[in-house]
Coordinates of C-alpha atoms in Angstrom, one line a residue:
M132 CA 148.0 108.6 -6.6
T133 CA 146.4 105.6 -4.5
R134 CA 143.5 103.6 -5.7
S135 CA 141.6 104.8 -2.4
N136 CA 142.1 108.5 -3.8
R137 CA 138.5 109.5 -5.1
N138 CA 139.2 112.8 -6.4
V139 CA 138.9 113.3 -10.2
T140 CA 139.4 116.7 -12.0
V141 CA 136.4 117.2 -14.3
Y142 CA 138.0 119.8 -17.2
G143 CA 135.1 122.1 -18.9
A144 CA 132.9 120.9 -15.9
Y145 CA 130.0 123.4 -16.5
G146 CA 129.7 122.3 -20.3
H147 CA 126.6 120.2 -21.2
T148 CA 128.2 117.0 -21.1
G149 CA 130.6 118.0 -18.2
R150 CA 127.6 118.4 -16.0
F151 CA 126.3 114.7 -17.0
V152 CA 129.8 113.5 -15.9
V153 CA 130.1 115.8 -12.4
A154 CA 126.5 114.5 -11.6
E155 CA 127.5 110.7 -12.5
L156 CA 130.7 111.1 -10.5
C157 CA 128.9 112.5 -7.2
E158 CA 126.3 109.3 -7.6
R159 CA 129.2 106.9 -7.6
G160 CA 131.0 108.3 -4.8
W161 CA 133.9 110.1 -6.6
T162 CA 134.6 113.9 -5.5
P163 CA 134.9 116.0 -8.5
I164 CA 136.9 118.9 -9.0
L165 CA 135.1 121.5 -11.1
A166 CA 137.6 122.9 -13.3
G167 CA 137.6 125.3 -16.7
R168 CA 138.7 128.7 -18.0
D169 CA 135.6 130.3 -17.2
A170 CA 135.2 131.5 -13.5
G171 CA 132.0 132.8 -13.7
K172 CA 130.6 129.7 -15.0
L173 CA 132.3 127.7 -12.4
D174 CA 130.8 129.9 -9.6
E175 CA 127.3 129.6 -11.1
M176 CA 128.0 125.8 -11.5
G177 CA 129.3 125.9 -7.8
S178 CA 125.4 126.9 -6.8
A179 CA 124.2 123.5 -7.7
F180 CA 127.4 121.9 -6.2
P181 CA 128.4 123.6 -3.3
E182 CA 130.4 121.2 -1.8
L183 CA 132.8 121.0 -4.4
E184 CA 136.0 122.7 -5.0
R185 CA 136.4 125.0 -7.9
R186 CA 139.6 125.6 -10.0
V187 CA 140.0 128.0 -12.7
A188 CA 142.4 126.7 -15.3
S189 CA 143.3 127.9 -18.7
V190 CA 145.2 125.7 -21.7
M191 CA 147.3 128.9 -22.4
D192 CA 148.7 128.8 -18.9
P193 CA 150.1 125.4 -18.1
S194 CA 150.7 126.2 -14.4
S195 CA 146.9 126.7 -13.9
L196 CA 146.4 123.2 -15.4
D197 CA 149.0 121.9 -13.0
R198 CA 147.4 123.6 -10.0
A199 CA 144.0 121.9 -11.4
L200 CA 145.2 118.5 -11.1
V201 CA 146.6 118.7 -7.5
G202 CA 145.5 115.9 -5.2
A203 CA 143.4 114.4 -8.5
F204 CA 143.2 110.4 -9.2
G205 CA 142.7 111.1 -12.9
V206 CA 141.2 113.9 -14.9
I207 CA 138.2 113.7 -17.6
N208 CA 138.5 116.4 -20.3
C209 CA 135.0 117.6 -21.5
A210 CA 135.9 120.9 -22.8
G211 CA 136.3 121.0 -26.6
P212 CA 137.3 122.1 -29.0
F213 CA 139.7 119.1 -28.2
L214 CA 142.0 120.0 -30.8
D215 CA 142.8 123.2 -28.4
T216 CA 142.4 121.3 -25.1
A217 CA 143.6 117.6 -25.3
V218 CA 147.4 118.0 -25.9
P219 CA 148.0 120.6 -22.9
M220 CA 145.7 118.8 -20.4
L221 CA 147.1 115.2 -21.2
E222 CA 150.6 116.9 -20.7
A223 CA 149.7 118.3 -17.5
A224 CA 148.3 114.7 -16.3
L225 CA 151.6 113.5 -17.4
R226 CA 153.6 115.9 -15.2
A227 CA 151.3 115.0 -12.5
R228 CA 151.2 111.2 -12.9
V229 CA 147.3 111.1 -13.1
H230 CA 145.2 109.2 -15.5
Y231 CA 143.5 111.0 -18.5
L232 CA 140.2 110.2 -20.1
D233 CA 138.6 112.6 -22.6
V234 CA 135.0 112.4 -24.5
C235 CA 136.7 113.8 -27.9
A236 CA 135.0 113.0 -31.3
E237 CA 137.8 114.3 -33.3
Q238 CA 139.7 111.5 -35.1
A239 CA 143.0 113.9 -35.2
V240 CA 142.6 114.4 -31.5
A241 CA 142.4 110.6 -31.1
L242 CA 145.2 110.0 -33.7
G243 CA 147.6 112.3 -32.2
I244 CA 147.4 111.1 -28.7
F245 CA 148.2 107.6 -29.8
E246 CA 150.8 108.5 -32.1
R247 CA 152.6 111.3 -29.9
F248 CA 151.9 110.1 -26.2
S249 CA 152.1 106.4 -26.2
E250 CA 155.3 105.6 -24.9
T251 CA 155.6 108.4 -22.6
A252 CA 152.2 107.5 -20.8
R253 CA 153.7 103.7 -20.6
N254 CA 156.6 105.1 -18.9
T255 CA 155.1 107.4 -16.8
G256 CA 152.7 104.6 -15.7
I257 CA 149.5 106.2 -16.6
T258 CA 146.4 104.9 -18.5
V259 CA 145.3 107.4 -21.1
I260 CA 142.0 106.8 -22.9
P261 CA 140.9 109.0 -25.8
A262 CA 137.3 109.2 -27.1
M263 CA 135.8 107.4 -23.9
A264 CA 132.3 108.4 -25.0
F265 CA 129.3 107.8 -27.2
Y266 CA 131.4 108.6 -30.1
G267 CA 134.5 106.8 -30.2
G268 CA 134.0 104.3 -27.4
L269 CA 130.8 103.0 -27.7
A270 CA 131.6 101.6 -31.1
D271 CA 134.8 100.5 -30.2
L272 CA 133.3 98.2 -27.2
L273 CA 130.3 97.2 -29.6
A274 CA 133.0 95.9 -32.6
T275 CA 135.2 94.2 -30.0
T276 CA 132.1 92.3 -28.5
A277 CA 130.8 91.2 -32.1
M278 CA 134.1 90.1 -32.8
Q279 CA 134.2 87.7 -30.4
D280 CA 137.0 84.7 -30.9
W281 CA 137.6 86.0 -34.3
P282 CA 141.3 86.4 -34.8
D283 CA 140.5 89.2 -37.8
A284 CA 137.7 90.6 -39.7
D285 CA 137.0 91.4 -43.5
A286 CA 134.9 94.4 -42.7
I287 CA 133.5 96.3 -39.5
E288 CA 130.8 98.7 -40.3
I289 CA 129.3 101.0 -38.1
G290 CA 125.9 102.5 -38.3
V291 CA 124.6 105.5 -36.0
A292 CA 120.9 106.5 -36.0
L293 CA 119.5 109.5 -34.1
D294 CA 115.8 110.3 -34.2
R295 CA 117.0 113.8 -33.9
W296 CA 120.1 116.0 -32.9
H297 CA 119.7 119.1 -31.0
P298 CA 123.3 120.3 -31.0
T299 CA 124.8 122.0 -27.8
A300 CA 126.8 125.4 -28.0
G301 CA 129.8 123.2 -27.8
T302 CA 128.9 121.1 -30.7
R303 CA 127.7 124.4 -32.8
A304 CA 130.8 126.6 -32.1
P305 CA 133.4 127.3 -34.8
R306 CA 136.4 125.5 -34.6
R307 CA 139.6 125.7 -36.4
P308 CA 140.2 123.3 -39.1
A309 CA 141.2 119.6 -38.2
H310 CA 144.3 118.4 -39.5
G311 CA 143.3 116.7 -42.9
S312 CA 140.1 115.0 -44.2
R313 CA 137.9 112.5 -42.2
L314 CA 139.7 108.9 -42.4
V315 CA 138.4 105.8 -42.6
F316 CA 140.4 102.3 -42.6
T317 CA 140.9 100.7 -45.6
D318 CA 143.3 97.7 -47.2
G319 CA 145.0 97.8 -43.6
K320 CA 145.4 101.6 -43.5
L321 CA 144.2 105.0 -42.5
E322 CA 142.7 106.5 -45.9
P323 CA 140.6 109.9 -46.4
L324 CA 137.0 109.4 -46.8
A325 CA 136.0 109.4 -50.2
D326 CA 134.6 112.8 -51.7
P327 CA 131.2 112.6 -51.9
P328 CA 130.8 110.1 -49.0
P329 CA 129.4 106.5 -50.1
S330 CA 125.7 106.5 -48.8
R331 CA 123.5 103.3 -48.1
E332 CA 120.4 101.9 -46.7
W333 CA 120.6 100.3 -43.3
T334 CA 117.9 98.4 -41.5
F335 CA 117.7 98.8 -37.9
C336 CA 115.6 97.5 -35.1
A337 CA 112.5 99.5 -33.9
P338 CA 112.0 102.8 -33.6
F339 CA 114.3 103.4 -36.8
A340 CA 113.5 100.8 -39.1
T341 CA 115.4 101.4 -42.8
Q342 CA 117.2 104.4 -43.0
Q343 CA 119.0 106.2 -45.6
M344 CA 122.8 106.3 -44.4
V345 CA 125.8 108.5 -45.3
A346 CA 129.8 107.7 -44.4
L347 CA 130.3 109.9 -41.4
P348 CA 133.8 108.6 -39.3
F349 CA 134.4 109.8 -36.0
S350 CA 137.0 108.9 -33.5
E351 CA 136.0 105.3 -33.2
I352 CA 138.1 104.6 -36.9
I353 CA 140.8 105.4 -35.0
T354 CA 140.4 103.4 -31.8
I355 CA 139.1 100.2 -33.5
S356 CA 142.1 100.2 -35.9
R357 CA 144.8 100.5 -33.4
H358 CA 143.7 97.1 -31.5
M359 CA 141.3 95.2 -34.1
R360 CA 142.7 93.5 -37.2
S361 CA 140.2 94.3 -40.2
D362 CA 140.7 95.2 -43.5
K363 CA 138.0 97.8 -43.6
V364 CA 136.3 99.9 -40.9
Q365 CA 133.6 102.5 -42.0
S366 CA 131.0 104.4 -40.1
Y367 CA 127.8 105.7 -41.1
M368 CA 124.7 107.8 -39.7
N369 CA 121.5 108.5 -41.2
L370 CA 120.2 111.8 -42.5
T371 CA 117.7 113.0 -40.3
P372 CA 120.2 114.2 -37.4
L373 CA 122.4 115.7 -40.1
N374 CA 119.7 117.7 -41.7
D375 CA 119.0 119.1 -37.8
L376 CA 123.2 119.8 -37.3
R377 CA 123.1 121.5 -40.5
D378 CA 119.8 123.6 -39.8
P379 CA 120.6 127.0 -37.8
S380 CA 117.4 127.2 -36.2
T381 CA 117.6 123.7 -34.7
P382 CA 117.2 124.1 -30.8
P383 CA 119.6 122.9 -28.3
P384 CA 118.8 119.8 -26.4
T385 CA 116.3 120.4 -24.0
S386 CA 115.8 118.5 -20.4
T387 CA 112.7 116.0 -20.1
D388 CA 113.9 113.9 -17.0
A389 CA 114.9 114.4 -13.5
R390 CA 118.7 113.7 -14.7
G391 CA 118.7 116.3 -17.4
R392 CA 118.3 113.9 -20.5
S393 CA 116.8 115.1 -23.6
A394 CA 113.9 112.7 -25.0
Q395 CA 116.5 112.1 -28.0
V396 CA 117.0 108.2 -28.8
F397 CA 119.8 106.4 -30.5
A398 CA 120.8 103.0 -31.7
V399 CA 124.6 102.1 -32.6
D400 CA 124.6 98.9 -34.7
V401 CA 128.0 97.2 -35.4
L402 CA 128.5 94.5 -38.2
V403 CA 131.5 92.3 -38.2
R404 CA 132.1 90.5 -41.4
R405 CA 134.5 87.3 -42.1
N406 CA 134.6 84.8 -44.7
G407 CA 130.8 85.0 -45.8
Q408 CA 129.5 85.1 -42.0
T409 CA 128.1 88.3 -40.1
R410 CA 128.3 89.1 -36.4
R411 CA 126.6 91.9 -34.9
A412 CA 126.0 93.7 -31.8
I413 CA 123.6 96.6 -31.1
A414 CA 123.3 99.1 -28.2
H415 CA 120.2 101.4 -27.7
G416 CA 119.8 104.4 -25.6
R417 CA 118.7 107.7 -24.9
D418 CA 120.7 111.1 -25.4
I419 CA 124.2 110.9 -27.0
Y420 CA 125.7 113.5 -24.8
A421 CA 124.2 111.9 -21.2
I422 CA 125.5 108.4 -22.2
S423 CA 129.0 109.5 -22.4
A424 CA 128.8 110.1 -18.7
P425 CA 128.3 106.7 -17.7
L426 CA 130.7 105.4 -20.3
V427 CA 133.7 107.4 -19.3
V428 CA 133.2 107.2 -15.4
E429 CA 132.9 103.5 -15.6
A430 CA 136.4 103.8 -17.5
L431 CA 137.8 105.5 -14.6
Q432 CA 135.9 103.2 -11.9
R433 CA 137.9 100.1 -13.4
I434 CA 141.0 102.0 -13.8
S435 CA 140.7 102.6 -10.0
D436 CA 139.8 99.3 -8.7
G437 CA 142.5 97.7 -11.1
R438 CA 140.3 96.1 -14.0
C439 CA 142.0 97.9 -16.5
R440 CA 144.5 95.8 -18.8
K441 CA 146.7 98.4 -20.0
I442 CA 149.1 101.1 -19.0
G443 CA 149.8 103.9 -21.8
V444 CA 147.5 105.1 -24.5
A445 CA 144.4 102.5 -24.7
A446 CA 141.2 102.1 -26.7
P447 CA 138.4 101.4 -24.6
A448 CA 138.3 97.7 -25.6
E449 CA 142.3 97.5 -25.1
A450 CA 141.6 98.7 -21.5
F451 CA 138.4 96.7 -20.6
V452 CA 136.8 93.3 -21.2
A453 CA 134.5 94.7 -23.9
H454 CA 131.1 92.7 -22.9
E455 CA 131.4 93.0 -19.2
F456 CA 132.0 96.7 -19.5
L457 CA 128.9 97.3 -21.8
A458 CA 126.7 94.8 -19.6
S459 CA 127.5 97.6 -16.6
I460 CA 126.2 100.6 -18.1
R461 CA 122.7 100.9 -16.7
D462 CA 121.3 103.3 -19.6
L463 CA 122.2 101.0 -22.5
R464 CA 120.0 98.4 -24.0
L465 CA 121.7 95.7 -25.7
E466 CA 121.1 92.9 -28.7
G467 CA 123.3 90.5 -30.1
C468 CA 126.2 90.9 -27.1

C-alpha cells in the first residue's frame, strides 16, 4: 500500500479504547474502517460515524479478517484479550502486507510477536509494533529518552501512579491464563517475577507525592529488553488503583469531557541508573485508555510519512526517535525529557 493511502482498519473499534482510536484517526485525517466480531455493536457505532465502512470479522474466520483489511494501509488491533486476537490479526496483516499495531499490555503476547514474527514481518516488508499504548509503549519511549547517550544501564526502574482505576468491561473480562508468570529482566535475561512481588516507596511529583508501590510488570518489560542494554528492568504500580481493580463494585470509567475522557490522572516515572548516576523522564496525563489513542495513531502516522526507522517487529523506541515522538503527543506533560 502506498503512503497516500489513508484507510486504516481498527479491529475492536466499538470497544472503549477502540472508540478513542477511531476518533483520533478521524481528527487526523485518516479514514477508519470499523471492524469487529459483533455486527450489532458495529451498527450501533455506525450511528456515531455513519460515513465509515463497517466490516464484521472474527478471529475464528481468517477469511473475514482478510476482508477486513482489504484496501487498508494498516491495522490497529484494539480487541482484547490479545492472547486470542493478536496472532490471527497479525497473520492476516502479513497476508495482506499491511502494517500492524496493537495496544496490548500482555507480556506473553508482545514476547510471542517478537519471537515468532520478526523474520517474517521483515521479509514481508511491513512494520509490526506491539504494545504501542499506555502500557508498553509509553514507558519504552520514556526509558529511551532518559538513557540519552548511555550505551547501557545498571537498572531501569518504572513507576506508574494512577489516582484511581475504573476498569472497562474489557479489563474485567475473564481471560484464559497467560503463558507463565509475569516477567522482569534481571542479569540480562527475562525471569519470573518473585512471589510475593517486591514492594517499595516511590516519590512522585504532585499530585501523587510518596506512594506505596508493588512490582507489576506489563509489556514494557518485553519491549525495553528487546533493544536496550540494562542489567535490570522492573516496573511498579501504586496500590490505590490495584485496590480499585480488585473491588468488583468499582464502576467503569465515566466521561467527564467532550472527548470522552475520564477524570483519572496518571504519572509514569522512569529512572535509568548507571555507575552511580541517575537520569529521569516523567510523563503526566489523563485517562490511561484515552492516551493510548494518540500514541498508536502517531506511530501509524510516522510509518506512513517515512519517519519509522525499522521494518519488521519493533519496540516503539526502536521504530521512532523517542524524545521527538513524546514531544508530539498533545496530551502528555513531560519532565526531564
